[in-house]
Amino acid sequence: MAKSVPFVKFSNGQKYPQLGLGTWLSKEGDVIQAVKDAIDIGYRHIDTAFAYGNEEEIGIAVKAKIEDGTVTRDQLYVTSKLWNTFHSTAKVFEAIDVSLKKLQLDYLDMYMIHWPMSYVEGREIFPKDENGKFIFADVDYLESWKVMEKLVQQGKVHSLGLSNFNSEQIQRIIDNSTIKPVNVQVECNPYLDQSQLMNFCKERGIILTAYSPLANPTVPWKTSDDPKLLSDEKIKIIAAKHGKTVPQVCIRWQLQRGNMVIPKSVKRQRLEENFNVFDFELTEEDMKTIDAQNMNYRALHLNWVSEHKYWPFRIPF
Ligand code: NDP
Ligand code: 1BO
């Protein structure tokens, strides 16, 4: 019998499992088994995106686990994201249908704008000119949001969220929408604690989802100079005290802060490890020690598109 994960409640009344499975860089060949294993272990929330190129495999795994009776559709919560080359009105309508078809679903539990920047449409997902420079488009993310509101009205999506938006961009959506974002997904771990953005979101009834909660040690552009969260000496001491691992402490820290958290793994043993975080509690002192490790280190800076007018990292949060 699988263990169960606590739910958070969104401002629109929808509940969502606080712990989910990340799937960025989960490759074809690995991801079907990983999603099946995750569902067997008890994960009920799966995070994907058009840009991850694995929605089709995730759809196969989800369908198999529904057909073998492990779960029903309404016990699962699937998030996907609108990619940067699909921001214009016609493209948003197209993108949701593509994602739903690949995932073999009638609706998404949550749909997010993946990044505020739009790239030129109709080409590859990272469109570049002959000099390797990204080709931007000038679509305002407010246009995308208005279509996403229609997707909710059509029943194709239950909740709307934003990913990689800064506080000003989130506020601009709130001020110009009829359906408010219930969730903001951003990079967040002990080395990038996002405490200011968390407070900002909390004041507006938005729940934060922590991506790269283990400071993803395999981000493709990482260098040997990047800090290594999983080797952090202070967190190692806390983990040893509780008979837990550093990843488990990092995940637990997010849960106790009230965030949703979506660690990725394709290995069954790690999926179990990352799920096994509901039988211990970090003390107030542990929490403070972990908070103190913050160094505002951001792996997903995307500074190669920093000239885009909507690149989100020009302001502190
Ligand atoms: P994570 O911090 O979850 O780290 C994943 C990496 O850590 C993988 O290399 C994984 O390897 C390894 N790992 C997982 N568990 C353990 C463990 N217990 N011990 C040691 N190593 C471990 O990084 P992600 O960037 O993947 O973030 C999680 C999810 O957040 C993504 O998969 C995606 O769904 C979402 N995300 C969203 C973004 C956005 O722009 N909205 C951007 C980035 C992520 P292995 O698989 O081999 O176990
Ligand atoms: C380009 C990075 C996308 C991760 O969600």
mmCIF file of C-alpha atoms and ligand atoms in Angstrom:
data_model
loop_
_atom_site.group_PDB
_atom_site.id
_atom_site.type_symbol
_atom_site.label_atom_id
_atom_site.label_comp_id
_atom_site.label_asym_id
_atom_site.label_seq_id
_atom_site.Cartn_x
_atom_site.Cartn_y
_atom_site.Cartn_z
ATOM 1 C CA MET A 1 0.000 0.000 0.000
ATOM 2 C CA ALA A 2 1.564 3.289 -1.114
ATOM 3 C CA LYS A 3 2.094 6.027 1.482
ATOM 4 C CA SER A 4 0.220 9.278 0.956
ATOM 5 C CA VAL A 5 1.537 12.794 0.497
ATOM 6 C CA PRO A 6 -0.065 15.832 2.197
ATOM 7 C CA PHE A 7 -2.010 18.190 -0.040
ATOM 8 C CA VAL A 8 -1.751 21.951 -0.287
ATOM 9 C CA LYS A 9 -4.873 23.942 -1.074
ATOM 10 C CA PHE A 10 -4.728 26.509 -3.844
ATOM 11 C CA SER A 11 -6.583 29.828 -3.710
ATOM 12 C CA ASN A 12 -9.040 28.478 -6.317
ATOM 13 C CA GLY A 13 -10.001 25.604 -3.990
ATOM 14 C CA GLN A 14 -8.077 22.892 -5.852
ATOM 15 C CA LYS A 15 -5.850 20.625 -3.759
ATOM 16 C CA TYR A 16 -2.443 19.450 -4.991
ATOM 17 C CA PRO A 17 0.086 16.941 -3.579
ATOM 18 C CA GLN A 18 2.894 18.873 -1.900
ATOM 19 C CA LEU A 19 5.586 16.497 -3.158
ATOM 20 C CA GLY A 20 5.812 15.654 -6.855
ATOM 21 C CA LEU A 21 8.091 14.023 -9.388
ATOM 22 C CA GLY A 22 10.325 16.220 -11.565
ATOM 23 C CA THR A 23 11.096 15.035 -15.086
ATOM 24 C CA TRP A 24 13.406 17.600 -16.725
ATOM 25 C CA LEU A 25 16.286 15.696 -18.394
ATOM 26 C CA SER A 26 14.492 12.383 -17.735
ATOM 27 C CA LYS A 27 15.265 10.734 -21.013
ATOM 28 C CA GLU A 28 13.270 8.556 -23.336
ATOM 29 C CA GLY A 29 14.095 5.022 -22.254
ATOM 30 C CA ASP A 30 14.269 5.988 -18.564
ATOM 31 C CA VAL A 31 11.200 8.073 -17.989
ATOM 32 C CA ILE A 32 8.436 5.506 -18.578
ATOM 33 C CA GLN A 33 9.806 3.196 -15.898
ATOM 34 C CA ALA A 34 10.605 6.115 -13.575
ATOM 35 C CA VAL A 35 7.020 7.410 -13.704
ATOM 36 C CA LYS A 36 5.604 3.916 -13.199
ATOM 37 C CA ASP A 37 7.939 3.339 -10.236
ATOM 38 C CA ALA A 38 7.070 6.742 -8.808
ATOM 39 C CA ILE A 39 3.335 6.034 -8.968
ATOM 40 C CA ASP A 40 3.896 2.629 -7.333
ATOM 41 C CA ILE A 41 5.880 4.312 -4.549
ATOM 42 C CA GLY A 42 3.079 6.828 -3.942
ATOM 43 C CA TYR A 43 3.901 9.931 -6.006
ATOM 44 C CA ARG A 44 0.659 11.431 -7.310
ATOM 45 C CA HIS A 45 1.967 14.690 -8.774
ATOM 46 C CA ILE A 46 4.044 14.692 -11.955
ATOM 47 C CA ASP A 47 5.748 17.769 -13.341
ATOM 48 C CA THR A 48 6.597 17.964 -17.026
ATOM 49 C CA ALA A 49 6.737 20.472 -19.887
ATOM 50 C CA PHE A 50 6.480 20.497 -23.657
ATOM 51 C CA ALA A 51 10.145 21.507 -23.755
ATOM 52 C CA TYR A 52 11.269 18.415 -21.817
ATOM 53 C CA GLY A 53 10.379 16.285 -24.850
ATOM 54 C CA ASN A 54 9.023 13.492 -22.649
ATOM 55 C CA GLU A 55 5.283 14.148 -22.446
ATOM 56 C CA GLU A 56 4.601 11.209 -24.735
ATOM 57 C CA GLU A 57 6.500 8.744 -22.522
ATOM 58 C CA ILE A 58 4.898 10.185 -19.394
ATOM 59 C CA GLY A 59 1.502 9.681 -21.051
ATOM 60 C CA ILE A 60 2.329 6.025 -21.721
ATOM 61 C CA ALA A 61 3.360 5.467 -18.093
ATOM 62 C CA VAL A 62 0.333 7.255 -16.658
ATOM 63 C CA LYS A 63 -2.045 5.335 -18.917
ATOM 64 C CA ALA A 64 -0.442 2.033 -17.895
ATOM 65 C CA LYS A 65 -0.790 2.803 -14.185
ATOM 66 C CA ILE A 66 -4.438 3.806 -14.633
ATOM 67 C CA GLU A 67 -5.157 0.685 -16.685
ATOM 68 C CA ASP A 68 -3.514 -1.663 -14.175
ATOM 69 C CA GLY A 69 -5.680 -0.156 -11.429
ATOM 70 C CA THR A 70 -2.898 1.425 -9.334
ATOM 71 C CA VAL A 71 -4.473 4.877 -9.634
ATOM 72 C CA THR A 72 -7.472 6.619 -11.117
ATOM 73 C CA ARG A 73 -7.088 9.744 -13.216
ATOM 74 C CA ASP A 74 -8.530 11.918 -10.468
ATOM 75 C CA GLN A 75 -5.894 10.691 -8.004
ATOM 76 C CA LEU A 76 -3.148 12.041 -10.255
ATOM 77 C CA TYR A 77 -2.046 15.667 -10.653
ATOM 78 C CA VAL A 78 -0.188 16.479 -13.848
ATOM 79 C CA THR A 79 1.462 19.825 -14.516
ATOM 80 C CA SER A 80 2.776 20.892 -17.912
ATOM 81 C CA LYS A 81 4.146 24.159 -19.255
ATOM 82 C CA LEU A 82 3.676 26.406 -22.257
ATOM 83 C CA TRP A 83 6.993 26.778 -24.078
ATOM 84 C CA ASN A 84 8.515 30.097 -25.183
ATOM 85 C CA THR A 85 7.878 29.476 -28.903
ATOM 86 C CA PHE A 86 4.116 29.125 -28.285
ATOM 87 C CA HIS A 87 3.209 32.425 -26.599
ATOM 88 C CA SER A 88 0.896 33.952 -29.216
ATOM 89 C CA THR A 89 -2.873 33.367 -29.104
ATOM 90 C CA ALA A 90 -3.047 30.767 -31.875
ATOM 91 C CA LYS A 91 0.026 28.952 -30.557
ATOM 92 C CA VAL A 92 -1.321 28.640 -27.000
ATOM 93 C CA PHE A 93 -4.458 26.928 -28.348
ATOM 94 C CA GLU A 94 -2.190 24.656 -30.389
ATOM 95 C CA ALA A 95 0.232 23.950 -27.537
ATOM 96 C CA ILE A 96 -2.361 22.708 -25.052
ATOM 97 C CA ASP A 97 -3.789 20.287 -27.591
ATOM 98 C CA VAL A 98 -0.314 18.987 -28.413
ATOM 99 C CA SER A 99 0.512 18.443 -24.731
ATOM 100 C CA LEU A 100 -2.841 16.798 -23.946
ATOM 101 C CA LYS A 101 -2.510 14.486 -26.928
ATOM 102 C CA LYS A 102 1.021 13.448 -26.012
ATOM 103 C CA LEU A 103 0.047 12.909 -22.393
ATOM 104 C CA GLN A 104 -3.143 11.068 -23.461
ATOM 105 C CA LEU A 105 -5.146 13.223 -21.071
ATOM 106 C CA ASP A 106 -8.430 15.153 -21.368
ATOM 107 C CA TYR A 107 -7.258 17.864 -19.010
ATOM 108 C CA LEU A 108 -4.171 19.126 -17.195
ATOM 109 C CA ASP A 109 -4.355 19.703 -13.475
ATOM 110 C CA MET A 110 -2.080 22.706 -13.871
ATOM 111 C CA TYR A 111 -0.684 24.619 -16.852
ATOM 112 C CA MET A 112 2.058 27.185 -16.456
ATOM 113 C CA ILE A 113 3.822 29.715 -18.613
ATOM 114 C CA HIS A 114 7.302 28.182 -18.549
ATOM 115 C CA TRP A 115 9.241 31.461 -18.925
ATOM 116 C CA PRO A 116 8.096 35.064 -19.485
ATOM 117 C CA MET A 117 10.320 35.411 -22.589
ATOM 118 C CA SER A 118 8.901 34.561 -26.008
ATOM 119 C CA TYR A 119 11.085 33.150 -28.780
ATOM 120 C CA VAL A 120 10.360 33.150 -32.509
ATOM 121 C CA GLU A 121 7.640 30.667 -33.425
ATOM 122 C CA GLY A 122 7.554 27.779 -35.850
ATOM 123 C CA ARG A 123 11.141 26.648 -35.521
ATOM 124 C CA GLU A 124 13.086 24.565 -33.020
ATOM 125 C CA ILE A 125 12.490 25.098 -29.285
ATOM 126 C CA PHE A 126 15.773 27.035 -28.949
ATOM 127 C CA PRO A 127 15.675 29.107 -32.170
ATOM 128 C CA LYS A 128 19.071 30.631 -33.000
ATOM 129 C CA ASP A 129 20.498 32.579 -35.913
ATOM 130 C CA GLU A 130 23.627 31.588 -37.866
ATOM 131 C CA ASN A 131 25.785 33.167 -35.135
ATOM 132 C CA GLY A 132 24.187 31.080 -32.417
ATOM 133 C CA LYS A 133 22.226 34.055 -31.051
ATOM 134 C CA PHE A 134 18.701 33.373 -29.763
ATOM 135 C CA ILE A 135 15.913 34.790 -31.939
ATOM 136 C CA PHE A 136 13.337 36.466 -29.739
ATOM 137 C CA ALA A 137 9.688 37.238 -30.447
ATOM 138 C CA ASP A 138 7.788 40.177 -29.038
ATOM 139 C CA VAL A 139 4.714 38.479 -27.613
ATOM 140 C CA ASP A 140 3.562 39.838 -24.285
ATOM 141 C CA TYR A 141 2.967 37.050 -21.740
ATOM 142 C CA LEU A 142 -0.322 38.796 -20.875
ATOM 143 C CA GLU A 143 -1.576 37.673 -24.291
ATOM 144 C CA SER A 144 -0.670 34.056 -23.432
ATOM 145 C CA TRP A 145 -2.360 34.327 -20.048
ATOM 146 C CA LYS A 146 -5.634 35.530 -21.559
ATOM 147 C CA VAL A 147 -5.752 32.409 -23.737
ATOM 148 C CA MET A 148 -4.836 30.195 -20.788
ATOM 149 C CA GLU A 149 -7.848 31.614 -18.949
ATOM 150 C CA LYS A 150 -9.959 30.400 -21.874
ATOM 151 C CA LEU A 151 -8.423 26.936 -21.519
ATOM 152 C CA VAL A 152 -9.715 26.842 -17.945
ATOM 153 C CA GLN A 153 -13.176 27.868 -19.155
ATOM 154 C CA GLN A 154 -13.014 25.082 -21.767
ATOM 155 C CA GLY A 155 -12.163 22.514 -19.059
ATOM 156 C CA LYS A 156 -8.781 21.673 -20.583
ATOM 157 C CA VAL A 157 -6.902 22.999 -17.557
ATOM 158 C CA HIS A 158 -7.892 23.141 -13.877
ATOM 159 C CA SER A 159 -5.343 25.596 -12.427
ATOM 160 C CA LEU A 160 -2.970 28.172 -13.864
ATOM 161 C CA GLY A 161 0.560 28.897 -12.724
ATOM 162 C CA LEU A 162 3.683 30.826 -13.645
ATOM 163 C CA SER A 163 7.229 29.620 -13.815
ATOM 164 C CA ASN A 164 10.408 31.716 -13.673
ATOM 165 C CA PHE A 165 8.441 34.978 -13.344
ATOM 166 C CA ASN A 166 9.770 37.695 -11.039
ATOM 167 C CA SER A 167 7.609 39.585 -8.531
ATOM 168 C CA GLU A 168 6.867 42.473 -10.918
ATOM 169 C CA GLN A 169 5.847 40.090 -13.674
ATOM 170 C CA ILE A 170 3.641 38.091 -11.291
ATOM 171 C CA GLN A 171 1.999 41.312 -10.105
ATOM 172 C CA ARG A 172 1.400 42.405 -13.706
ATOM 173 C CA ILE A 173 -0.433 39.110 -14.366
ATOM 174 C CA ILE A 174 -2.484 39.502 -11.174
ATOM 175 C CA ASP A 175 -3.434 43.074 -12.129
ATOM 176 C CA ASN A 176 -4.529 42.089 -15.637
ATOM 177 C CA SER A 177 -6.313 38.791 -15.192
ATOM 178 C CA THR A 178 -9.662 37.340 -14.265
ATOM 179 C CA ILE A 179 -8.171 33.973 -13.273
ATOM 180 C CA LYS A 180 -5.275 34.426 -10.847
ATOM 181 C CA PRO A 181 -2.135 32.282 -10.748
ATOM 182 C CA VAL A 182 -2.326 29.809 -7.861
ATOM 183 C CA ASN A 183 1.261 28.599 -8.075
ATOM 184 C CA VAL A 184 4.672 29.979 -8.976
ATOM 185 C CA GLN A 185 7.393 27.470 -9.842
ATOM 186 C CA VAL A 186 10.957 28.705 -9.388
ATOM 187 C CA GLU A 187 14.420 27.396 -8.643
ATOM 188 C CA CYS A 188 14.624 27.012 -4.863
ATOM 189 C CA ASN A 189 16.943 25.118 -2.536
ATOM 190 C CA PRO A 190 19.117 25.940 0.486
ATOM 191 C CA TYR A 191 21.580 27.814 -1.769
ATOM 192 C CA LEU A 192 18.765 29.914 -3.350
ATOM 193 C CA ASP A 193 16.191 30.190 -0.604
ATOM 194 C CA GLN A 194 13.740 32.533 -2.424
ATOM 195 C CA SER A 195 12.552 33.869 0.940
ATOM 196 C CA GLN A 196 11.553 37.264 -0.504
ATOM 197 C CA LEU A 197 9.597 35.742 -3.364
ATOM 198 C CA MET A 198 7.991 33.286 -0.936
ATOM 199 C CA ASN A 199 6.738 36.178 1.218
ATOM 200 C CA PHE A 200 5.537 38.055 -1.847
ATOM 201 C CA CYS A 201 3.602 34.978 -3.024
ATOM 202 C CA LYS A 202 2.218 34.241 0.424
ATOM 203 C CA GLU A 203 0.792 37.759 0.693
ATOM 204 C CA ARG A 204 -1.053 37.102 -2.570
ATOM 205 C CA GLY A 205 -2.317 33.611 -1.727
ATOM 206 C CA ILE A 206 0.074 31.930 -4.158
ATOM 207 C CA ILE A 207 1.911 28.715 -3.264
ATOM 208 C CA LEU A 208 5.511 28.344 -4.401
ATOM 209 C CA THR A 209 6.852 25.178 -6.010
ATOM 210 C CA ALA A 210 10.566 24.577 -5.532
ATOM 211 C CA TYR A 211 12.294 23.278 -8.649
ATOM 212 C CA SER A 212 15.860 21.984 -8.593
ATOM 213 C CA PRO A 213 15.388 21.339 -4.844
ATOM 214 C CA LEU A 214 18.680 19.402 -4.818
ATOM 215 C CA ALA A 215 20.388 22.185 -6.815
ATOM 216 C CA ASN A 216 20.400 19.765 -9.741
ATOM 217 C CA PRO A 217 23.985 18.421 -9.841
ATOM 218 C CA THR A 218 23.633 17.600 -13.561
ATOM 219 C CA VAL A 219 22.505 20.910 -15.104
ATOM 220 C CA PRO A 220 24.190 20.714 -18.541
ATOM 221 C CA TRP A 221 26.113 24.001 -18.245
ATOM 222 C CA LYS A 222 27.391 23.495 -14.658
ATOM 223 C CA THR A 223 31.088 23.947 -14.018
ATOM 224 C CA SER A 224 33.329 22.508 -11.309
ATOM 225 C CA ASP A 225 33.237 25.938 -9.591
ATOM 226 C CA ASP A 226 29.512 25.702 -8.907
ATOM 227 C CA PRO A 227 28.666 24.995 -5.261
ATOM 228 C CA LYS A 228 27.695 21.410 -4.466
ATOM 229 C CA LEU A 229 24.638 21.341 -2.253
ATOM 230 C CA LEU A 230 24.632 17.574 -1.812
ATOM 231 C CA SER A 231 28.103 17.816 -0.210
ATOM 232 C CA ASP A 232 27.168 20.645 2.167
ATOM 233 C CA GLU A 233 28.866 19.912 5.507
ATOM 234 C CA LYS A 234 26.279 21.642 7.728
ATOM 235 C CA ILE A 235 23.379 19.867 6.049
ATOM 236 C CA LYS A 236 25.273 16.573 6.280
ATOM 237 C CA ILE A 237 25.418 16.980 10.071
ATOM 238 C CA ILE A 238 21.677 17.638 10.272
ATOM 239 C CA ALA A 239 20.980 14.650 8.030
ATOM 240 C CA ALA A 240 23.139 12.339 10.152
ATOM 241 C CA LYS A 241 21.391 13.505 13.323
ATOM 242 C CA HIS A 242 18.017 12.437 11.892
ATOM 243 C CA GLY A 243 19.331 9.269 10.237
ATOM 244 C CA LYS A 244 18.451 10.804 6.867
ATOM 245 C CA THR A 245 20.322 11.888 3.724
ATOM 246 C CA VAL A 246 21.109 15.392 2.460
ATOM 247 C CA PRO A 247 18.488 15.126 -0.337
ATOM 248 C CA GLN A 248 15.861 14.088 2.218
ATOM 249 C CA VAL A 249 16.723 17.072 4.431
ATOM 250 C CA CYS A 250 16.557 19.471 1.462
ATOM 251 C CA ILE A 251 13.123 18.138 0.501
ATOM 252 C CA ARG A 252 11.863 18.174 4.090
ATOM 253 C CA TRP A 253 13.046 21.798 4.503
ATOM 254 C CA GLN A 254 10.780 22.803 1.586
ATOM 255 C CA LEU A 255 7.798 20.894 2.978
ATOM 256 C CA GLN A 256 8.159 22.555 6.393
ATOM 257 C CA ARG A 257 8.350 25.980 4.707
ATOM 258 C CA GLY A 258 4.957 25.222 3.105
ATOM 259 C CA ASN A 259 6.321 24.928 -0.421
ATOM 260 C CA MET A 260 5.547 22.291 -3.004
ATOM 261 C CA VAL A 261 8.663 20.406 -4.091
ATOM 262 C CA ILE A 262 9.402 18.298 -7.184
ATOM 263 C CA PRO A 263 12.742 16.420 -6.993
ATOM 264 C CA LYS A 264 13.660 14.538 -10.158
ATOM 265 C CA SER A 265 15.111 11.056 -10.364
ATOM 266 C CA VAL A 266 14.931 8.154 -12.778
ATOM 267 C CA LYS A 267 16.384 5.699 -10.257
ATOM 268 C CA ARG A 268 13.962 3.664 -8.169
ATOM 269 C CA GLN A 269 16.111 3.752 -5.033
ATOM 270 C CA ARG A 270 16.368 7.561 -5.171
ATOM 271 C CA LEU A 271 12.655 7.912 -5.943
ATOM 272 C CA GLU A 272 12.041 6.005 -2.719
ATOM 273 C CA GLU A 273 14.643 8.009 -0.803
ATOM 274 C CA ASN A 274 13.173 11.333 -1.981
ATOM 275 C CA PHE A 275 9.671 10.175 -1.038
ATOM 276 C CA ASN A 276 10.676 8.944 2.406
ATOM 277 C CA VAL A 277 10.486 12.363 4.062
ATOM 278 C CA PHE A 278 7.303 12.193 6.108
ATOM 279 C CA ASP A 279 8.621 10.340 9.167
ATOM 280 C CA PHE A 280 10.880 13.013 10.648
ATOM 281 C CA GLU A 281 10.805 16.712 11.466
ATOM 282 C CA LEU A 282 13.533 19.322 11.258
ATOM 283 C CA THR A 283 13.802 21.379 14.432
ATOM 284 C CA GLU A 284 13.588 25.167 14.435
ATOM 285 C CA GLU A 285 17.353 25.242 14.877
ATOM 286 C CA ASP A 286 17.876 22.863 11.921
ATOM 287 C CA MET A 287 15.646 25.089 9.788
ATOM 288 C CA LYS A 288 17.649 28.184 10.771
ATOM 289 C CA THR A 289 20.951 26.452 10.048
ATOM 290 C CA ILE A 290 19.716 25.452 6.597
ATOM 291 C CA ASP A 291 18.296 28.965 5.968
ATOM 292 C CA ALA A 292 21.757 30.359 6.752
ATOM 293 C CA GLN A 293 23.313 28.420 3.862
ATOM 294 C CA ASN A 294 21.606 30.717 1.332
ATOM 295 C CA MET A 295 24.034 32.285 -1.155
ATOM 296 C CA ASN A 296 21.552 33.291 -3.891
ATOM 297 C CA TYR A 297 23.255 30.839 -6.217
ATOM 298 C CA ARG A 298 21.145 30.374 -9.338
ATOM 299 C CA ALA A 299 21.881 27.547 -11.779
ATOM 300 C CA LEU A 300 19.078 28.339 -14.241
ATOM 301 C CA HIS A 301 20.078 31.935 -14.869
ATOM 302 C CA LEU A 302 19.699 31.644 -18.662
ATOM 303 C CA ASN A 303 22.003 34.622 -18.939
ATOM 304 C CA TRP A 304 22.472 33.904 -22.656
ATOM 305 C CA VAL A 305 18.985 35.444 -23.157
ATOM 306 C CA SER A 306 19.493 38.293 -20.686
ATOM 307 C CA GLU A 307 18.869 40.840 -23.462
ATOM 308 C CA HIS A 308 15.261 39.731 -23.725
ATOM 309 C CA LYS A 309 13.023 42.443 -22.292
ATOM 310 C CA TYR A 310 11.223 39.891 -20.117
ATOM 311 C CA TRP A 311 14.314 38.064 -18.810
ATOM 312 C CA PRO A 312 13.253 37.761 -15.153
ATOM 313 C CA PHE A 313 16.502 37.996 -13.212
ATOM 314 C CA ARG A 314 17.286 41.755 -13.476
ATOM 315 C CA ILE A 315 15.701 42.478 -10.117
ATOM 316 C CA PRO A 316 16.458 40.753 -6.801
ATOM 317 C CA PHE A 317 13.254 38.674 -6.787
HETATM 318 P P1 NDP B 1 16.856 18.292 -8.851
HETATM 319 O O1 NDP B 1 17.360 19.256 -7.858
HETATM 320 O O2 NDP B 1 15.595 17.577 -8.606
HETATM 321 O O3 NDP B 1 18.036 17.259 -9.113
HETATM 322 C C1 NDP B 1 17.921 16.212 -10.018
HETATM 323 C C2 NDP B 1 19.281 15.553 -10.132
HETATM 324 O O4 NDP B 1 19.652 15.007 -8.876
HETATM 325 C C3 NDP B 1 19.323 14.415 -11.117
HETATM 326 O O5 NDP B 1 20.598 14.412 -11.713
HETATM 327 C C4 NDP B 1 19.144 13.177 -10.256
HETATM 328 O O6 NDP B 1 19.797 12.081 -10.864
HETATM 329 C C5 NDP B 1 19.832 13.596 -8.983
HETATM 330 N N1 NDP B 1 19.189 13.013 -7.774
HETATM 331 C C6 NDP B 1 17.876 12.889 -7.516
HETATM 332 N N2 NDP B 1 17.673 12.354 -6.308
HETATM 333 C C7 NDP B 1 18.888 12.140 -5.777
HETATM 334 C C8 NDP B 1 19.339 11.592 -4.546
HETATM 335 N N3 NDP B 1 18.465 11.179 -3.621
HETATM 336 N N4 NDP B 1 20.668 11.529 -4.330
HETATM 337 C C9 NDP B 1 21.558 11.969 -5.253
HETATM 338 N N5 NDP B 1 21.194 12.491 -6.446
HETATM 339 C C10 NDP B 1 19.871 12.578 -6.699
HETATM 340 O O7 NDP B 1 16.827 19.069 -10.227
HETATM 341 P P2 NDP B 1 15.843 19.382 -11.399
HETATM 342 O O8 NDP B 1 16.440 20.539 -12.111
HETATM 343 O O9 NDP B 1 15.555 18.183 -12.176
HETATM 344 O O10 NDP B 1 14.514 19.911 -10.699
HETATM 345 C C11 NDP B 1 13.429 19.094 -10.365
HETATM 346 C C12 NDP B 1 12.274 19.286 -11.344
HETATM 347 O O11 NDP B 1 11.822 20.637 -11.348
HETATM 348 C C13 NDP B 1 12.655 19.063 -12.814
HETATM 349 O O12 NDP B 1 12.897 17.725 -13.111
HETATM 350 C C14 NDP B 1 11.486 19.705 -13.495
HETATM 351 O O13 NDP B 1 10.347 18.878 -13.451
HETATM 352 C C15 NDP B 1 11.324 20.958 -12.651
HETATM 353 N N6 NDP B 1 12.122 22.076 -13.184
HETATM 354 C C16 NDP B 1 11.438 23.150 -13.676
HETATM 355 C C17 NDP B 1 12.103 24.193 -14.259
HETATM 356 C C18 NDP B 1 11.341 25.341 -14.802
HETATM 357 O O14 NDP B 1 11.913 26.127 -15.569
HETATM 358 N N7 NDP B 1 10.084 25.488 -14.428
HETATM 359 C C19 NDP B 1 13.561 24.215 -14.373
HETATM 360 C C20 NDP B 1 14.211 23.081 -13.764
HETATM 361 C C21 NDP B 1 13.495 22.069 -13.181
HETATM 362 P P3 NDP B 1 19.045 10.684 -11.244
HETATM 363 O O15 NDP B 1 17.854 11.017 -12.084
HETATM 364 O O16 NDP B 1 20.112 9.963 -11.981
HETATM 365 O O17 NDP B 1 18.689 10.074 -9.933
HETATM 366 C C1 1BO B 2 15.811 25.671 -20.468
HETATM 367 C C2 1BO B 2 15.516 25.047 -19.184
HETATM 368 C C3 1BO B 2 14.123 24.543 -19.041
HETATM 369 C C4 1BO B 2 13.975 23.901 -17.736
HETATM 370 O O1 1BO B 2 12.645 23.849 -17.270
#
